[in-house]
Each structure stands twice: as C-alpha cells, then as structure tokens.
Amino acid sequence: MSDELNLSNLSPAQPRKARKRIGRGQGSGKGRYSGRGLKGQKSRAGSHKMRAGFEGGQMPLAMRLGKLRGSTSKDAMPVGPFRTETQPVNVRDLERFDAGTDVTPELMLARGLVSSARIDVKVLGDGELTKKLTVTAHRFSAGAREKIEKAGGKVVCLREPIVKTAAKRAKAKAAPSEEAAPSEEPAAESEE
C-alpha cells in the first residue's frame, strides 16, 4: 500500500531547478547589484536591447569602411539593399504570353511578373523569345530589344533611353563649336 500514488508522494517526472531570483536582499546571494556588477552601461535597465553592430557610440565598423556604388551593392542609391529604380522582367518571362499579345506593365502585374504598377519596368535580355509580341515597358536593354525584334515583335518604350556618359561628353564637345558658327555670320553681315 505504500506504493500507492497520492498527493503526499507526487513528484515531477524530471527534476526541477528553481529559477534564479535576483534582487531579493543581501541574504539571498543575489542581492545588492543583482549579478550586474558595479555601474556602467551594462548595469542599467534596457542595456541588453542594443541593436546588432552597436559599438557603444564609437563610429561603427560599417560606417568606417568604404562604400561601393551600383544597383547590386548593399550601399547603393536610392537607399537600401539591392533596391533599384526599376523592376526587371526577362525576355524568357514573356514566353508565357500568347503570340500577338500586346504586353503592357498592367498585364505583367496581372500575371505576377512585377509587384507594383508604380515602379518602372525594365525588360532584360536573359533567355529566349520565340513568339511575336508587342512589348510596352519603361526601359529595354539592348539584348532584350534585339531578341524581341528578331522574333518579329515590336518594342514600345515609355521613357526616353538613358544616354551613356561617353555619348554625353561627345555631345557637349560638339555643342560649343555649333554655337560659335552662327555667332560669326552676323558679324560678317554687319561689316558689309
């Protein structure tokens, strides 16, 4: 009868360890400073909620290092990791549309190729296209334009193509000589 289970002999299946009760007076063994030591930042309330990479006010390592630019850099503009001003859609993704379809950013959004109608769409040349499509987007890469036209399709660009820096420089050099030529002609007329 002594082995009978009752309230007097109940015990947990696993041995239990009492939690550490800090700040319960000097006699408790964890009073006075409650295991935090003397003064300093880590003795204060809320001191263990510092964000990752915080160095106590010292200039953090991430800010001391040089930054890389470009759309694939974590420090790229416009702000944020891998954030660009356009949404990419590859030529291979256009293969899901039927031949002869007029593919617009709205249709791409409906089919799940892009996530927002407010951000520009750029068509890139990765993959192959076998169908004749009229593709309307804000920008096109040279490879994408070539593949769409090669398949018999048509490209409709909603934004002006971005002029490369070298082309801008060449245009800037040519502009002063063009301006100088007309200014010489009126002087010649006045002499006559």
PDB file of C-alpha atoms in Angstrom:
ATOM      1  CA  MET A   1       0.000   0.000   0.000  1.00  0.00           C
ATOM      2  CA  SER A   2       2.980   2.342   0.456  1.00  0.00           C
ATOM      3  CA  ASP A   3       3.486   2.466  -3.357  1.00  0.00           C
ATOM      4  CA  GLU A   4       0.029   3.874  -3.904  1.00  0.00           C
ATOM      5  CA  LEU A   5       0.043   7.228  -5.749  1.00  0.00           C
ATOM      6  CA  ASN A   6      -1.430  10.091  -3.754  1.00  0.00           C
ATOM      7  CA  LEU A   7      -0.867  13.815  -3.146  1.00  0.00           C
ATOM      8  CA  SER A   8       1.769  13.189  -0.497  1.00  0.00           C
ATOM      9  CA  ASN A   9       4.128  11.308  -2.794  1.00  0.00           C
ATOM     10  CA  LEU A  10       3.592  13.126  -6.157  1.00  0.00           C
ATOM     11  CA  SER A  11       6.807  14.368  -7.822  1.00  0.00           C
ATOM     12  CA  PRO A  12       7.643  15.681 -11.324  1.00  0.00           C
ATOM     13  CA  ALA A  13       8.960  13.247 -13.933  1.00  0.00           C
ATOM     14  CA  GLN A  14      12.065  15.420 -14.466  1.00  0.00           C
ATOM     15  CA  PRO A  15      13.922  17.086 -11.569  1.00  0.00           C
ATOM     16  CA  ARG A  16      13.113  20.782 -11.455  1.00  0.00           C
ATOM     17  CA  LYS A  17      15.641  23.563 -10.981  1.00  0.00           C
ATOM     18  CA  ALA A  18      14.447  26.688  -9.194  1.00  0.00           C
ATOM     19  CA  ARG A  19      14.895  29.907 -11.221  1.00  0.00           C
ATOM     20  CA  LYS A  20      17.454  32.449 -10.093  1.00  0.00           C
ATOM     21  CA  ARG A  21      15.577  35.084  -8.039  1.00  0.00           C
ATOM     22  CA  ILE A  22      17.766  38.188  -8.247  1.00  0.00           C
ATOM     23  CA  GLY A  23      17.394  41.315  -6.140  1.00  0.00           C
ATOM     24  CA  ARG A  24      15.790  39.668  -3.106  1.00  0.00           C
ATOM     25  CA  GLY A  25      18.032  41.039  -0.379  1.00  0.00           C
ATOM     26  CA  GLN A  26      21.595  40.509   0.826  1.00  0.00           C
ATOM     27  CA  GLY A  27      20.931  37.106   2.371  1.00  0.00           C
ATOM     28  CA  SER A  28      19.661  35.652  -0.914  1.00  0.00           C
ATOM     29  CA  GLY A  29      23.111  35.593  -2.514  1.00  0.00           C
ATOM     30  CA  LYS A  30      21.852  37.660  -5.460  1.00  0.00           C
ATOM     31  CA  GLY A  31      21.031  40.965  -3.776  1.00  0.00           C
ATOM     32  CA  ARG A  32      22.599  44.434  -3.883  1.00  0.00           C
ATOM     33  CA  TYR A  33      23.848  44.544  -7.530  1.00  0.00           C
ATOM     34  CA  SER A  34      21.800  41.532  -8.691  1.00  0.00           C
ATOM     35  CA  GLY A  35      24.620  39.976 -10.704  1.00  0.00           C
ATOM     36  CA  ARG A  36      25.224  43.092 -12.842  1.00  0.00           C
ATOM     37  CA  GLY A  37      28.456  44.217 -11.224  1.00  0.00           C
ATOM     38  CA  LEU A  38      29.203  47.883 -10.447  1.00  0.00           C
ATOM     39  CA  LYS A  39      27.928  50.815 -12.526  1.00  0.00           C
ATOM     40  CA  GLY A  40      28.489  51.160 -16.263  1.00  0.00           C
ATOM     41  CA  GLN A  41      26.227  50.755 -19.279  1.00  0.00           C
ATOM     42  CA  LYS A  42      25.522  47.062 -18.742  1.00  0.00           C
ATOM     43  CA  SER A  43      24.319  47.634 -15.186  1.00  0.00           C
ATOM     44  CA  ARG A  44      21.459  49.849 -16.418  1.00  0.00           C
ATOM     45  CA  ALA A  45      17.919  48.875 -17.362  1.00  0.00           C
ATOM     46  CA  GLY A  46      17.422  48.348 -21.099  1.00  0.00           C
ATOM     47  CA  SER A  47      21.145  47.926 -21.718  1.00  0.00           C
ATOM     48  CA  HIS A  48      20.673  44.465 -23.255  1.00  0.00           C
ATOM     49  CA  LYS A  49      18.396  45.740 -26.025  1.00  0.00           C
ATOM     50  CA  MET A  50      21.166  47.304 -28.137  1.00  0.00           C
ATOM     51  CA  ARG A  51      20.895  46.737 -31.883  1.00  0.00           C
ATOM     52  CA  ALA A  52      23.321  44.466 -33.705  1.00  0.00           C
ATOM     53  CA  GLY A  53      26.531  46.256 -34.632  1.00  0.00           C
ATOM     54  CA  PHE A  54      26.205  48.933 -31.918  1.00  0.00           C
ATOM     55  CA  GLU A  55      29.659  49.806 -30.584  1.00  0.00           C
ATOM     56  CA  GLY A  56      28.763  51.958 -27.601  1.00  0.00           C
ATOM     57  CA  GLY A  57      28.704  55.218 -29.536  1.00  0.00           C
ATOM     58  CA  GLN A  58      32.058  54.599 -31.215  1.00  0.00           C
ATOM     59  CA  MET A  59      31.978  55.004 -35.012  1.00  0.00           C
ATOM     60  CA  PRO A  60      30.744  51.544 -36.146  1.00  0.00           C
ATOM     61  CA  LEU A  61      32.787  49.353 -38.452  1.00  0.00           C
ATOM     62  CA  ALA A  62      30.111  49.504 -41.169  1.00  0.00           C
ATOM     63  CA  MET A  63      30.428  53.298 -41.259  1.00  0.00           C
ATOM     64  CA  ARG A  64      34.241  53.287 -41.150  1.00  0.00           C
ATOM     65  CA  LEU A  65      34.602  51.150 -44.267  1.00  0.00           C
ATOM     66  CA  GLY A  66      34.381  52.458 -47.839  1.00  0.00           C
ATOM     67  CA  LYS A  67      31.149  52.051 -49.754  1.00  0.00           C
ATOM     68  CA  LEU A  68      30.566  50.549 -53.183  1.00  0.00           C
ATOM     69  CA  ARG A  69      28.129  52.064 -55.647  1.00  0.00           C
ATOM     70  CA  GLY A  70      25.793  50.402 -58.126  1.00  0.00           C
ATOM     71  CA  SER A  71      22.394  48.757 -58.171  1.00  0.00           C
ATOM     72  CA  THR A  72      23.750  45.444 -56.814  1.00  0.00           C
ATOM     73  CA  SER A  73      25.617  46.979 -53.877  1.00  0.00           C
ATOM     74  CA  LYS A  74      24.070  46.892 -50.424  1.00  0.00           C
ATOM     75  CA  ASP A  75      25.037  50.550 -50.069  1.00  0.00           C
ATOM     76  CA  ALA A  76      23.624  51.543 -53.442  1.00  0.00           C
ATOM     77  CA  MET A  77      21.423  54.516 -54.070  1.00  0.00           C
ATOM     78  CA  PRO A  78      18.499  55.021 -53.930  1.00  0.00           C
ATOM     79  CA  VAL A  79      18.860  53.710 -50.383  1.00  0.00           C
ATOM     80  CA  GLY A  80      18.672  50.136 -49.248  1.00  0.00           C
ATOM     81  CA  PRO A  81      19.940  46.675 -50.130  1.00  0.00           C
ATOM     82  CA  PHE A  82      19.597  45.676 -53.768  1.00  0.00           C
ATOM     83  CA  ARG A  83      16.973  48.334 -54.414  1.00  0.00           C
ATOM     84  CA  THR A  84      16.879  49.829 -57.894  1.00  0.00           C
ATOM     85  CA  GLU A  85      14.604  52.294 -59.651  1.00  0.00           C
ATOM     86  CA  THR A  86      13.162  49.636 -61.974  1.00  0.00           C
ATOM     87  CA  GLN A  87      11.570  46.184 -61.798  1.00  0.00           C
ATOM     88  CA  PRO A  88      13.337  43.622 -64.001  1.00  0.00           C
ATOM     89  CA  VAL A  89      11.443  41.323 -66.373  1.00  0.00           C
ATOM     90  CA  ASN A  90      13.466  38.946 -68.536  1.00  0.00           C
ATOM     91  CA  VAL A  91      12.676  38.020 -72.134  1.00  0.00           C
ATOM     92  CA  ARG A  92      12.162  34.383 -71.093  1.00  0.00           C
ATOM     93  CA  ASP A  93       9.290  35.509 -68.815  1.00  0.00           C
ATOM     94  CA  LEU A  94       7.427  36.920 -71.849  1.00  0.00           C
ATOM     95  CA  GLU A  95       7.227  33.424 -73.365  1.00  0.00           C
ATOM     96  CA  ARG A  96       4.104  32.708 -71.256  1.00  0.00           C
ATOM     97  CA  PHE A  97       2.045  35.207 -73.303  1.00  0.00           C
ATOM     98  CA  ASP A  98       0.223  34.123 -76.483  1.00  0.00           C
ATOM     99  CA  ALA A  99       1.634  35.229 -79.856  1.00  0.00           C
ATOM    100  CA  GLY A 100       0.324  38.618 -80.966  1.00  0.00           C
ATOM    101  CA  THR A 101      -0.398  39.823 -77.418  1.00  0.00           C
ATOM    102  CA  ASP A 102       0.208  43.464 -76.528  1.00  0.00           C
ATOM    103  CA  VAL A 103       2.234  43.044 -73.321  1.00  0.00           C
ATOM    104  CA  THR A 104       1.910  46.103 -71.045  1.00  0.00           C
ATOM    105  CA  PRO A 105       3.098  46.764 -67.459  1.00  0.00           C
ATOM    106  CA  GLU A 106      -0.522  46.341 -66.305  1.00  0.00           C
ATOM    107  CA  LEU A 107      -0.730  42.909 -67.937  1.00  0.00           C
ATOM    108  CA  MET A 108       2.632  41.954 -66.392  1.00  0.00           C
ATOM    109  CA  LEU A 109       1.247  42.957 -62.985  1.00  0.00           C
ATOM    110  CA  ALA A 110      -1.885  40.852 -63.545  1.00  0.00           C
ATOM    111  CA  ARG A 111       0.265  37.819 -64.458  1.00  0.00           C
ATOM    112  CA  GLY A 112       2.574  38.304 -61.458  1.00  0.00           C
ATOM    113  CA  LEU A 113       5.728  39.279 -63.378  1.00  0.00           C
ATOM    114  CA  VAL A 114       6.019  42.567 -61.470  1.00  0.00           C
ATOM    115  CA  SER A 115       4.933  43.518 -57.965  1.00  0.00           C
ATOM    116  CA  SER A 116       3.870  47.151 -58.439  1.00  0.00           C
ATOM    117  CA  ALA A 117       2.407  49.363 -61.153  1.00  0.00           C
ATOM    118  CA  ARG A 118       4.057  52.445 -59.645  1.00  0.00           C
ATOM    119  CA  ILE A 119       7.660  51.326 -60.291  1.00  0.00           C
ATOM    120  CA  ASP A 120       9.133  51.414 -63.812  1.00  0.00           C
ATOM    121  CA  VAL A 121       9.541  48.105 -65.654  1.00  0.00           C
ATOM    122  CA  LYS A 122      12.767  47.267 -67.474  1.00  0.00           C
ATOM    123  CA  VAL A 123      12.879  44.319 -69.874  1.00  0.00           C
ATOM    124  CA  LEU A 124      16.206  42.451 -69.776  1.00  0.00           C
ATOM    125  CA  GLY A 125      17.619  40.044 -72.353  1.00  0.00           C
ATOM    126  CA  ASP A 126      18.041  36.841 -70.318  1.00  0.00           C
ATOM    127  CA  GLY A 127      16.569  33.791 -72.060  1.00  0.00           C
ATOM    128  CA  GLU A 128      14.991  33.286 -75.498  1.00  0.00           C
ATOM    129  CA  LEU A 129      11.756  34.500 -77.109  1.00  0.00           C
ATOM    130  CA  THR A 130      10.045  32.611 -79.931  1.00  0.00           C
ATOM    131  CA  LYS A 131       6.715  34.492 -80.118  1.00  0.00           C
ATOM    132  CA  LYS A 132       5.797  37.702 -81.906  1.00  0.00           C
ATOM    133  CA  LEU A 133       4.799  40.176 -79.182  1.00  0.00           C
ATOM    134  CA  THR A 134       4.319  43.923 -78.846  1.00  0.00           C
ATOM    135  CA  VAL A 135       6.071  44.726 -75.572  1.00  0.00           C
ATOM    136  CA  THR A 136       5.412  48.028 -73.811  1.00  0.00           C
ATOM    137  CA  ALA A 137       7.721  48.943 -70.918  1.00  0.00           C
ATOM    138  CA  HIS A 138       9.595  51.910 -69.487  1.00  0.00           C
ATOM    139  CA  ARG A 139      13.052  50.688 -70.478  1.00  0.00           C
ATOM    140  CA  PHE A 140      14.700  47.915 -72.510  1.00  0.00           C
ATOM    141  CA  SER A 141      18.223  46.544 -72.514  1.00  0.00           C
ATOM    142  CA  ALA A 142      19.932  46.320 -75.914  1.00  0.00           C
ATOM    143  CA  GLY A 143      19.833  42.495 -75.784  1.00  0.00           C
ATOM    144  CA  ALA A 144      16.112  42.424 -74.952  1.00  0.00           C
ATOM    145  CA  ARG A 145      15.277  44.861 -77.750  1.00  0.00           C
ATOM    146  CA  GLU A 146      17.243  42.753 -80.235  1.00  0.00           C
ATOM    147  CA  LYS A 147      15.588  39.455 -79.208  1.00  0.00           C
ATOM    148  CA  ILE A 148      12.047  40.863 -79.300  1.00  0.00           C
ATOM    149  CA  GLU A 149      12.561  42.378 -82.763  1.00  0.00           C
ATOM    150  CA  LYS A 150      14.302  39.208 -84.011  1.00  0.00           C
ATOM    151  CA  ALA A 151      11.193  37.186 -83.040  1.00  0.00           C
ATOM    152  CA  GLY A 152       9.127  39.564 -85.194  1.00  0.00           C
ATOM    153  CA  GLY A 153       7.815  41.611 -82.291  1.00  0.00           C
ATOM    154  CA  LYS A 154       7.747  45.329 -81.575  1.00  0.00           C
ATOM    155  CA  VAL A 155       9.197  47.400 -78.733  1.00  0.00           C
ATOM    156  CA  VAL A 156       7.321  50.399 -77.284  1.00  0.00           C
ATOM    157  CA  CYS A 157       9.445  52.432 -74.852  1.00  0.00           C
ATOM    158  CA  LEU A 158       7.558  54.617 -72.334  1.00  0.00           C
ATOM    159  CA  ARG A 159      10.652  56.599 -71.291  1.00  0.00           C
ATOM    160  CA  GLU A 160      13.476  58.254 -73.174  1.00  0.00           C
ATOM    161  CA  PRO A 161      16.542  55.973 -73.408  1.00  0.00           C
ATOM    162  CA  ILE A 162      19.309  56.893 -70.957  1.00  0.00           C
ATOM    163  CA  VAL A 163      22.281  58.447 -72.789  1.00  0.00           C
ATOM    164  CA  LYS A 164      25.607  56.948 -71.773  1.00  0.00           C
ATOM    165  CA  THR A 165      28.246  59.228 -70.232  1.00  0.00           C
ATOM    166  CA  ALA A 166      30.666  58.949 -73.181  1.00  0.00           C
ATOM    167  CA  ALA A 167      27.922  59.996 -75.605  1.00  0.00           C
ATOM    168  CA  LYS A 168      27.046  62.949 -73.377  1.00  0.00           C
ATOM    169  CA  ARG A 169      30.679  64.068 -73.377  1.00  0.00           C
ATOM    170  CA  ALA A 170      30.877  63.835 -77.165  1.00  0.00           C
ATOM    171  CA  LYS A 171      27.662  65.873 -77.489  1.00  0.00           C
ATOM    172  CA  ALA A 172      28.977  68.501 -75.056  1.00  0.00           C
ATOM    173  CA  LYS A 173      32.203  68.871 -77.098  1.00  0.00           C
ATOM    174  CA  ALA A 174      30.255  69.259 -80.336  1.00  0.00           C
ATOM    175  CA  ALA A 175      27.799  71.827 -78.887  1.00  0.00           C
ATOM    176  CA  PRO A 176      30.257  74.773 -78.374  1.00  0.00           C
ATOM    177  CA  SER A 177      31.549  74.565 -81.984  1.00  0.00           C
ATOM    178  CA  GLU A 178      27.953  74.631 -83.307  1.00  0.00           C
ATOM    179  CA  GLU A 179      27.142  77.700 -81.190  1.00  0.00           C
ATOM    180  CA  ALA A 180      30.284  79.517 -82.309  1.00  0.00           C
ATOM    181  CA  ALA A 181      29.492  79.163 -86.031  1.00  0.00           C
ATOM    182  CA  PRO A 182      26.168  81.159 -86.063  1.00  0.00           C
ATOM    183  CA  SER A 183      27.683  83.994 -83.987  1.00  0.00           C
ATOM    184  CA  GLU A 184      30.365  84.626 -86.652  1.00  0.00           C
ATOM    185  CA  GLU A 185      27.859  85.056 -89.513  1.00  0.00           C
ATOM    186  CA  PRO A 186      26.022  88.161 -88.169  1.00  0.00           C
ATOM    187  CA  ALA A 187      29.403  89.851 -87.597  1.00  0.00           C
ATOM    188  CA  ALA A 188      30.260  89.316 -91.284  1.00  0.00           C
ATOM    189  CA  GLU A 189      26.919  90.841 -92.372  1.00  0.00           C
ATOM    190  CA  SER A 190      27.418  93.945 -90.247  1.00  0.00           C
ATOM    191  CA  GLU A 191      30.795  94.636 -91.905  1.00  0.00           C
ATOM    192  CA  GLU A 192      29.164  94.686 -95.349  1.00  0.00           C
TER     193      GLU A 192
END
